[in-house]
Amino acid sequence: YARASPGRRPRTGTPRSGLRQLGRLGGAAVCLAGRRAERLDRSAFRHACERIKAHIAADEEHTLIRAAELTTASTHDTRKFQDVCPADTRAAIADKAYASAAHETWLRERGILSGLMQPARRNHPLNAPQRELNRVLAALRAGVEKIFGHWKRVLGWRRPRYTGLRKGALELQLKSVAWNLTRLVRLCAA
């Protein structure tokens, strides 16, 4: 595809401004840049290849993945917290995106210790004990973040390999199984 001249409206089927490079993949043009991918030639599949976000629950001691969910990037983290948090958990440690009064109540009702990091609000900065708590929780969460690093660095999962949420969810489950098998080999050898 060729870009439209400056000052002119792009023709049908040409990329809109902001899309850098286009390619042909699976019979549909998709954006190959690191942004949200859009189908340009079929309106029925317009949302089929949006950017994705993985939510995982991992055991703190062994970093084994216990639950994994895949959503579109437009889904806020708070919507998947209860789906990912296992029922038999003793403590839930999560970043600031998961913090809400509803989640604190949900955890308290199930007898789960809340380790949700506290976000600062506009005109309400965190006090010293809250900052210290967030620092301790961040150190505990670092074990889970290395799973995402492994997926990116070793398995090359920077973008979804397949189009669609269902195929992407299957890919996430397979990568989770691969991580757990790798960890089990290392744990059994130790």
Short mmCIF file of C-alpha atoms in Angstrom, two decimals:
data_model
loop_
_atom_site.label_atom_id
_atom_site.label_comp_id
_atom_site.label_asym_id
_atom_site.label_seq_id
_atom_site.Cartn_x
_atom_site.Cartn_y
_atom_site.Cartn_z
CA TYR A 1 0.00 0.00 0.00
CA ALA A 2 1.15 3.52 -0.65
CA ARG A 3 0.58 6.34 1.79
CA ALA A 4 -1.72 9.15 0.75
CA SER A 5 -0.15 12.50 -0.08
CA PRO A 6 -0.11 15.05 2.75
CA GLY A 7 -3.31 17.06 2.86
CA ARG A 8 -5.32 14.40 1.06
CA ARG A 9 -7.72 11.94 2.56
CA PRO A 10 -6.43 8.37 2.21
CA ARG A 11 -8.14 6.13 -0.28
CA THR A 12 -10.18 3.12 0.88
CA GLY A 13 -7.89 0.26 1.81
CA THR A 14 -4.85 2.45 2.53
CA PRO A 15 -3.45 2.75 6.04
CA ARG A 16 -4.54 5.60 8.23
CA SER A 17 -1.96 7.91 9.76
CA GLY A 18 -0.09 6.28 12.62
CA LEU A 19 0.31 2.89 10.96
CA ARG A 20 3.91 2.55 9.86
CA GLN A 21 4.29 -0.68 7.98
CA LEU A 22 1.72 -2.99 6.46
CA GLY A 23 2.04 -6.55 5.29
CA ARG A 24 -0.15 -9.32 3.94
CA LEU A 25 -0.91 -12.04 6.44
CA GLY A 26 -3.71 -14.59 6.19
CA GLY A 27 -5.46 -12.73 3.39
CA ALA A 28 -5.90 -9.56 5.45
CA ALA A 29 -3.70 -6.53 5.88
CA VAL A 30 -2.47 -6.13 9.44
CA CYS A 31 -0.31 -3.58 11.15
CA LEU A 32 3.15 -5.01 11.82
CA ALA A 33 4.24 -2.22 14.12
CA GLY A 34 4.07 -2.69 17.86
CA ARG A 35 0.66 -1.07 18.14
CA ARG A 36 -2.85 -2.46 18.10
CA ALA A 37 -3.30 -4.54 14.96
CA GLU A 38 -6.30 -3.72 12.79
CA ARG A 39 -7.85 -5.64 9.94
CA LEU A 40 -8.33 -3.24 7.10
CA ASP A 41 -10.19 -5.21 4.45
CA ARG A 42 -12.96 -7.08 6.33
CA SER A 43 -15.17 -5.19 8.75
CA ALA A 44 -16.59 -8.41 10.29
CA PHE A 45 -13.13 -9.28 11.66
CA ARG A 46 -12.14 -5.77 12.67
CA HIS A 47 -11.54 -6.61 16.34
CA ALA A 48 -10.11 -10.09 15.80
CA CYS A 49 -6.46 -9.17 16.21
CA GLU A 50 -6.34 -6.48 18.85
CA ARG A 51 -3.42 -6.30 21.20
CA ILE A 52 -3.62 -8.70 24.10
CA LYS A 53 -2.84 -8.79 27.79
CA ALA A 54 -1.99 -11.87 29.86
CA HIS A 55 -3.06 -12.20 33.50
CA ILE A 56 -1.42 -14.94 35.53
CA ALA A 57 -1.45 -16.26 39.08
CA ALA A 58 1.78 -17.91 40.16
CA ASP A 59 2.88 -19.67 43.31
CA GLU A 60 5.21 -17.33 45.20
CA GLU A 61 7.49 -20.09 46.52
CA HIS A 62 8.07 -22.09 43.31
CA THR A 63 6.78 -19.63 40.66
CA LEU A 64 4.56 -22.28 39.10
CA ILE A 65 1.67 -20.81 37.10
CA ARG A 66 -1.65 -21.71 38.71
CA ALA A 67 -4.05 -19.75 36.47
CA ALA A 68 -3.71 -17.80 33.23
CA GLU A 69 -6.22 -15.63 31.37
CA LEU A 70 -5.87 -13.71 28.13
CA THR A 71 -7.85 -10.55 27.40
CA THR A 72 -7.77 -7.73 24.92
CA ALA A 73 -5.59 -4.79 25.91
CA SER A 74 -8.69 -2.63 26.34
CA THR A 75 -9.92 -4.82 29.25
CA HIS A 76 -8.87 -3.27 32.55
CA ASP A 77 -6.93 -5.45 34.97
CA THR A 78 -9.56 -5.17 37.70
CA ARG A 79 -12.05 -7.15 35.61
CA LYS A 80 -9.92 -10.31 35.64
CA PHE A 81 -8.69 -10.29 39.24
CA GLN A 82 -11.34 -12.65 40.62
CA ASP A 83 -11.05 -15.02 37.65
CA VAL A 84 -7.30 -15.41 38.05
CA CYS A 85 -7.05 -15.49 41.86
CA PRO A 86 -7.29 -19.17 42.96
CA ALA A 87 -9.79 -19.97 45.73
CA ASP A 88 -7.28 -21.89 47.90
CA THR A 89 -4.76 -19.05 48.02
CA ARG A 90 -3.54 -17.66 51.36
CA ALA A 91 -2.33 -14.27 50.13
CA ALA A 92 -2.85 -12.34 46.91
CA ILE A 93 0.01 -10.03 45.90
CA ALA A 94 -0.77 -7.82 42.92
CA ASP A 95 0.27 -4.52 41.40
CA LYS A 96 -1.51 -1.17 41.64
CA ALA A 97 -3.79 -1.84 38.67
CA TYR A 98 -5.71 -4.46 40.68
CA ALA A 99 -6.25 -2.24 43.74
CA SER A 100 -9.89 -1.47 44.55
CA ALA A 101 -12.18 -1.52 47.57
CA ALA A 102 -14.28 -4.27 45.94
CA HIS A 103 -11.25 -6.53 45.62
CA GLU A 104 -10.20 -5.84 49.21
CA THR A 105 -13.69 -6.86 50.34
CA TRP A 106 -13.69 -9.94 48.10
CA LEU A 107 -10.35 -11.07 49.55
CA ARG A 108 -11.47 -10.42 53.13
CA GLU A 109 -14.68 -12.46 52.65
CA ARG A 110 -12.64 -15.46 51.49
CA GLY A 111 -10.01 -15.15 54.23
CA ILE A 112 -7.24 -14.26 51.78
CA LEU A 113 -4.54 -11.85 52.94
CA SER A 114 -4.50 -8.77 50.73
CA GLY A 115 -1.17 -7.82 49.20
CA LEU A 116 -2.53 -5.31 46.69
CA MET A 117 -0.13 -2.44 46.16
CA GLN A 118 -1.58 0.96 47.02
CA PRO A 119 -1.75 3.53 44.22
CA ALA A 120 -1.30 7.22 44.88
CA ARG A 121 -4.31 9.34 43.99
CA ARG A 122 -4.40 12.87 42.66
CA ASN A 123 -3.58 15.30 45.51
CA HIS A 124 -3.25 12.30 47.88
CA PRO A 125 0.34 10.99 47.74
CA LEU A 126 1.32 7.85 49.60
CA ASN A 127 2.68 8.25 53.11
CA ALA A 128 5.96 6.61 54.23
CA PRO A 129 4.43 3.31 55.53
CA GLN A 130 2.43 2.85 52.31
CA ARG A 131 5.56 3.47 50.19
CA GLU A 132 7.49 0.95 52.29
CA LEU A 133 4.69 -1.62 51.93
CA ASN A 134 4.65 -1.12 48.16
CA ARG A 135 8.44 -1.58 48.06
CA VAL A 136 8.18 -4.90 49.95
CA LEU A 137 5.29 -6.11 47.77
CA ALA A 138 7.19 -5.17 44.60
CA ALA A 139 10.09 -7.36 45.71
CA LEU A 140 7.68 -10.28 46.22
CA ARG A 141 6.08 -9.70 42.81
CA ALA A 142 9.46 -9.77 41.05
CA GLY A 143 9.31 -13.58 40.91
CA VAL A 144 6.14 -13.45 38.85
CA GLU A 145 7.50 -10.78 36.52
CA LYS A 146 10.36 -13.08 35.50
CA ILE A 147 7.76 -15.37 33.90
CA PHE A 148 6.83 -12.58 31.48
CA GLY A 149 10.53 -11.93 30.88
CA HIS A 150 11.08 -15.60 30.05
CA TRP A 151 8.15 -15.58 27.63
CA LYS A 152 9.54 -12.53 25.84
CA ARG A 153 13.24 -13.39 25.90
CA VAL A 154 13.28 -17.17 25.47
CA LEU A 155 9.96 -17.98 23.78
CA GLY A 156 9.83 -14.79 21.68
CA TRP A 157 6.29 -13.84 22.74
CA ARG A 158 6.34 -10.10 22.08
CA ARG A 159 3.26 -10.19 19.87
CA PRO A 160 0.53 -12.79 19.51
CA ARG A 161 1.49 -15.42 16.95
CA TYR A 162 -2.12 -16.17 16.04
CA THR A 163 -5.08 -13.97 15.18
CA GLY A 164 -7.98 -14.00 17.61
CA LEU A 165 -8.45 -14.27 21.33
CA ARG A 166 -9.24 -18.01 21.43
CA LYS A 167 -6.08 -18.98 19.57
CA GLY A 168 -4.07 -16.54 21.67
CA ALA A 169 -5.52 -18.05 24.86
CA LEU A 170 -4.45 -21.50 23.70
CA GLU A 171 -0.97 -20.16 23.00
CA LEU A 172 -0.88 -18.68 26.53
CA GLN A 173 -1.93 -22.00 28.07
CA LEU A 174 0.77 -23.86 26.13
CA LYS A 175 3.41 -21.33 27.18
CA SER A 176 2.21 -21.72 30.79
CA VAL A 177 2.58 -25.50 30.57
CA ALA A 178 6.07 -25.08 29.07
CA TRP A 179 7.04 -22.75 31.94
CA ASN A 180 5.68 -25.15 34.56
CA LEU A 181 7.51 -28.13 33.03
CA THR A 182 10.76 -26.16 32.96
CA ARG A 183 10.30 -25.13 36.59
CA LEU A 184 9.44 -28.69 37.67
CA VAL A 185 12.64 -30.02 36.09
CA ARG A 186 14.67 -27.39 37.93
CA LEU A 187 12.85 -27.98 41.23
CA CYS A 188 13.23 -31.76 41.04
CA ALA A 189 16.94 -31.44 40.22
CA ALA A 190 17.55 -29.22 43.25
#
